[in-house]
Amino acid sequence: EKIGATKDEL
Amino acid sequence: NAIRLAGDMSHMASFFVLLFKINKSKSVAGISLKTQELYVLVFCTRYVDIFWNHLSLYNSLMKVIFIALSVMIVYVMRRGVPQRSTYNPELDSFPHHWLVLPCVLLGVAINQDPTSPFEMAWAFSIYLEAVAIMPQLHMVQKHGEAENLTSHYIFLLGLYRVFYLVNWVYRYMTEDGYWQAIVWVSGAVQAVLYLDFFYNYVKSKQKD
């Protein structure tokens, strides 16, 4: 799992 | 991508529909203050990284907008004249503490980095967002039906979630190694909560 990968979503 | 953008736009539209409704009708009857306060909590705990994560102007700007609009809605519901006198606390009776507490525990227990308080807060906000609509849905059920604009508001929120789900499938297929268990499971739970509402919404639109 890419840590923080969804931090580019709201 | 376009699907994700569509999700963000329906999410933003939902805020404006709700603000329009409470400004135009001067009434917050049928709107759950608990759900709105949970959203303020969701955005404030998720977007703490606004101070150090600058991925894009779009992202930072949207974070500010989401926090500002959700705070504005709560402010009008609590302080607005005459709106505050139209709030029905007796219908807004969902035991919301029972939503927050498990989400806190889950956020502390299951997150992307157990050493980081930010990741705990972030995971908490993902879990809480999944269930934050429940007081509002409960209120609609108690009321029997929702006003048109209120139902449009809930529909847009559900639509936003559906767009995000499709966006995740798209990203999984196009981005190498893109895989997000926490958001996917929570997002799916969130979408399921809207199913009954969607069904009734479409049915009543067909009748119209």
Coordinates of C-alpha atoms in Angstrom, one line a residue:
Chain A
E1 CA 0.0 0.0 0.0
K2 CA 1.4 3.4 -1.0
I3 CA 1.4 5.3 2.2
G4 CA -0.4 8.6 1.9
A5 CA -1.3 7.9 -1.7
T6 CA -4.9 9.0 -1.3
K7 CA -3.9 12.2 0.5
D8 CA -4.2 13.7 -3.0
E9 CA -8.0 13.1 -2.8
L10 CA -10.5 15.0 -0.8
Chain B
N1 CA -9.2 12.4 -13.5
A2 CA -12.6 13.4 -14.7
I3 CA -14.6 11.0 -12.5
R4 CA -12.9 12.2 -9.4
L5 CA -13.5 15.8 -10.4
A6 CA -17.2 15.0 -11.0
G7 CA -17.2 13.6 -7.4
D8 CA -15.6 16.7 -6.0
M9 CA -18.1 18.9 -7.9
S10 CA -21.1 17.0 -6.7
H11 CA -19.7 17.2 -3.2
M12 CA -19.3 21.0 -3.5
A13 CA -22.7 21.3 -5.2
S14 CA -24.2 19.6 -2.2
F15 CA -22.9 22.3 0.2
F16 CA -24.4 25.0 -2.1
V17 CA -27.7 23.3 -2.4
L18 CA -28.0 23.1 1.3
L19 CA -26.9 26.7 1.9
F20 CA -29.3 27.9 -0.8
K21 CA -32.1 25.9 0.9
I22 CA -31.5 27.3 4.3
N23 CA -31.1 30.9 3.0
K24 CA -34.0 30.9 0.7
S25 CA -36.5 29.1 2.9
K26 CA -35.1 30.6 6.0
S27 CA -35.7 27.2 7.6
V28 CA -33.5 24.4 8.7
A29 CA -36.4 22.1 9.4
G30 CA -35.6 18.6 8.4
I31 CA -31.8 19.2 8.3
S32 CA -29.7 17.3 10.9
L33 CA -27.4 19.6 12.8
K34 CA -25.7 16.5 14.1
T35 CA -24.7 15.4 10.6
Q36 CA -23.5 18.9 9.8
E37 CA -21.4 19.0 12.9
L38 CA -19.9 15.6 12.2
Y39 CA -18.9 16.9 8.7
V40 CA -17.1 19.9 10.4
L41 CA -15.3 17.3 12.5
V42 CA -14.5 15.2 9.5
F43 CA -13.0 18.0 7.5
C44 CA -11.1 19.5 10.4
T45 CA -9.5 16.2 11.3
R46 CA -8.7 15.2 7.7
Y47 CA -7.3 18.4 6.4
V48 CA -4.8 19.1 9.2
D49 CA -2.2 18.5 6.5
I50 CA -3.2 21.7 4.8
F51 CA -0.3 23.3 6.6
W52 CA 2.4 21.1 5.1
N53 CA 1.0 19.1 2.2
H54 CA 0.8 21.3 -0.9
L55 CA 0.0 18.8 -3.6
S56 CA -1.8 21.3 -5.8
L57 CA -3.6 24.6 -5.6
Y58 CA -6.8 22.8 -6.4
N59 CA -6.4 20.5 -3.4
S60 CA -5.5 23.2 -0.9
L61 CA -8.2 25.5 -2.1
M62 CA -10.9 22.8 -2.0
K63 CA -9.9 21.9 1.5
V64 CA -10.3 25.5 2.7
I65 CA -13.7 25.7 0.8
F66 CA -15.0 22.4 2.4
I67 CA -14.0 23.5 5.9
A68 CA -15.4 27.0 5.4
L69 CA -18.7 25.9 3.9
S70 CA -19.4 23.2 6.5
V71 CA -18.6 25.6 9.3
M72 CA -20.9 28.2 7.6
I73 CA -23.8 25.7 7.5
V74 CA -23.4 24.9 11.2
Y75 CA -23.1 28.6 12.0
V76 CA -26.4 29.4 10.2
M77 CA -28.2 26.4 11.8
R78 CA -27.1 27.4 15.3
R79 CA -27.0 31.2 15.1
G80 CA -29.0 32.2 12.1
V81 CA -32.1 34.3 12.6
P82 CA -34.7 33.0 12.0
Q83 CA -33.1 29.6 11.0
R84 CA -32.1 28.6 14.5
S85 CA -35.7 28.6 15.7
T86 CA -36.8 26.2 12.9
Y87 CA -34.4 23.4 14.0
N88 CA -36.2 20.3 15.2
P89 CA -33.9 18.8 17.9
E90 CA -36.6 16.2 18.8
L91 CA -36.4 14.7 15.3
D92 CA -32.6 15.0 15.2
S93 CA -32.3 12.3 17.8
F94 CA -29.8 9.9 16.3
P95 CA -27.3 8.8 19.1
H96 CA -24.3 10.3 17.3
H97 CA -21.9 9.7 20.1
W98 CA -22.2 6.0 19.2
L99 CA -20.8 7.0 15.8
V100 CA -17.9 9.1 17.0
L101 CA -16.5 6.8 19.7
P102 CA -16.1 3.6 17.5
C103 CA -14.5 5.8 14.8
V104 CA -12.0 7.2 17.3
L105 CA -11.1 3.7 18.4
L106 CA -10.9 2.5 14.8
G107 CA -8.8 5.5 13.8
V108 CA -6.3 4.8 16.6
A109 CA -6.2 1.0 15.8
I110 CA -6.3 0.9 12.0
N111 CA -4.4 3.5 10.1
Q112 CA -1.5 3.9 7.7
D113 CA 1.2 4.7 10.2
P114 CA 0.6 3.8 13.9
T115 CA 3.3 6.2 15.0
S116 CA 1.7 9.3 13.5
P117 CA -1.1 11.2 15.2
F118 CA -1.9 12.8 11.9
E119 CA -2.6 9.4 10.3
M120 CA -4.8 8.5 13.2
A121 CA -6.8 11.7 12.8
W122 CA -6.9 11.1 9.0
A123 CA -8.2 7.5 9.4
F124 CA -10.7 8.7 12.0
S125 CA -12.1 11.2 9.5
I126 CA -12.4 8.6 6.8
Y127 CA -14.4 6.3 9.2
L128 CA -16.5 9.1 10.5
E129 CA -17.4 10.4 7.0
A130 CA -18.7 7.0 6.1
V131 CA -21.4 7.1 8.8
A132 CA -21.8 10.9 9.2
I133 CA -25.0 10.9 7.1
M134 CA -26.8 8.6 9.4
P135 CA -28.4 11.2 11.7
Q136 CA -29.7 13.0 8.5
L137 CA -31.1 9.8 7.0
H138 CA -32.6 8.9 10.4
M139 CA -34.3 12.4 10.4
V140 CA -35.7 11.9 6.9
Q141 CA -37.2 8.6 8.1
K142 CA -38.7 10.1 11.2
H143 CA -40.2 13.0 9.1
G144 CA -41.7 10.6 6.6
E145 CA -40.2 12.5 3.7
A146 CA -37.7 15.2 2.9
E147 CA -38.2 18.5 1.3
N148 CA -37.2 18.6 -2.4
L149 CA -33.9 20.6 -1.8
T150 CA -33.0 18.5 1.2
S151 CA -33.4 15.3 -0.9
H152 CA -31.3 16.9 -3.7
Y153 CA -28.7 17.6 -1.0
I154 CA -28.5 14.0 0.2
F155 CA -28.6 12.8 -3.4
L156 CA -25.6 14.9 -4.3
L157 CA -23.7 13.6 -1.3
G158 CA -24.4 10.0 -2.3
L159 CA -23.5 10.8 -5.9
Y160 CA -20.2 12.2 -4.8
R161 CA -19.4 8.9 -3.1
V162 CA -20.4 6.8 -6.1
F163 CA -18.1 8.9 -8.3
Y164 CA -15.3 8.4 -5.9
L165 CA -15.8 4.6 -5.9
V166 CA -15.6 4.5 -9.7
N167 CA -12.6 6.8 -9.5
W168 CA -10.8 4.2 -7.2
V169 CA -11.5 1.4 -9.7
Y170 CA -10.2 3.6 -12.5
R171 CA -7.0 4.5 -10.5
Y172 CA -6.5 0.9 -9.5
M173 CA -6.5 -0.1 -13.2
T174 CA -4.4 2.9 -14.4
E175 CA -2.0 3.6 -11.6
D176 CA 0.6 1.0 -10.8
G177 CA 0.3 -0.3 -7.2
Y178 CA -2.6 2.0 -6.3
W179 CA -4.3 0.2 -3.4
Q180 CA -6.1 1.8 -0.5
A181 CA -7.9 -0.6 1.9
I182 CA -9.1 2.0 4.5
V183 CA -10.7 4.4 2.0
W184 CA -12.1 1.7 -0.2
V185 CA -13.9 -0.2 2.6
S186 CA -15.1 2.9 4.3
G187 CA -16.3 4.4 0.9
A188 CA -18.2 1.2 0.1
V189 CA -19.9 1.3 3.5
Q190 CA -20.7 4.9 2.9
A191 CA -22.3 4.2 -0.5
V192 CA -24.3 1.3 0.9
L193 CA -25.9 3.6 3.4
Y194 CA -27.4 5.7 0.6
L195 CA -29.0 2.7 -1.3
D196 CA -32.4 2.9 0.4
F197 CA -32.4 6.7 0.0
F198 CA -31.4 6.5 -3.7
Y199 CA -34.2 4.0 -4.4
N200 CA -36.8 6.3 -2.8
Y201 CA -35.4 9.4 -4.5
V202 CA -35.5 7.9 -8.0
K203 CA -39.0 6.5 -7.4
S204 CA -40.4 9.8 -6.2
K205 CA -38.7 11.6 -9.2
Q206 CA -40.4 9.2 -11.5
K207 CA -43.8 9.9 -9.9
D208 CA -43.2 13.7 -10.4

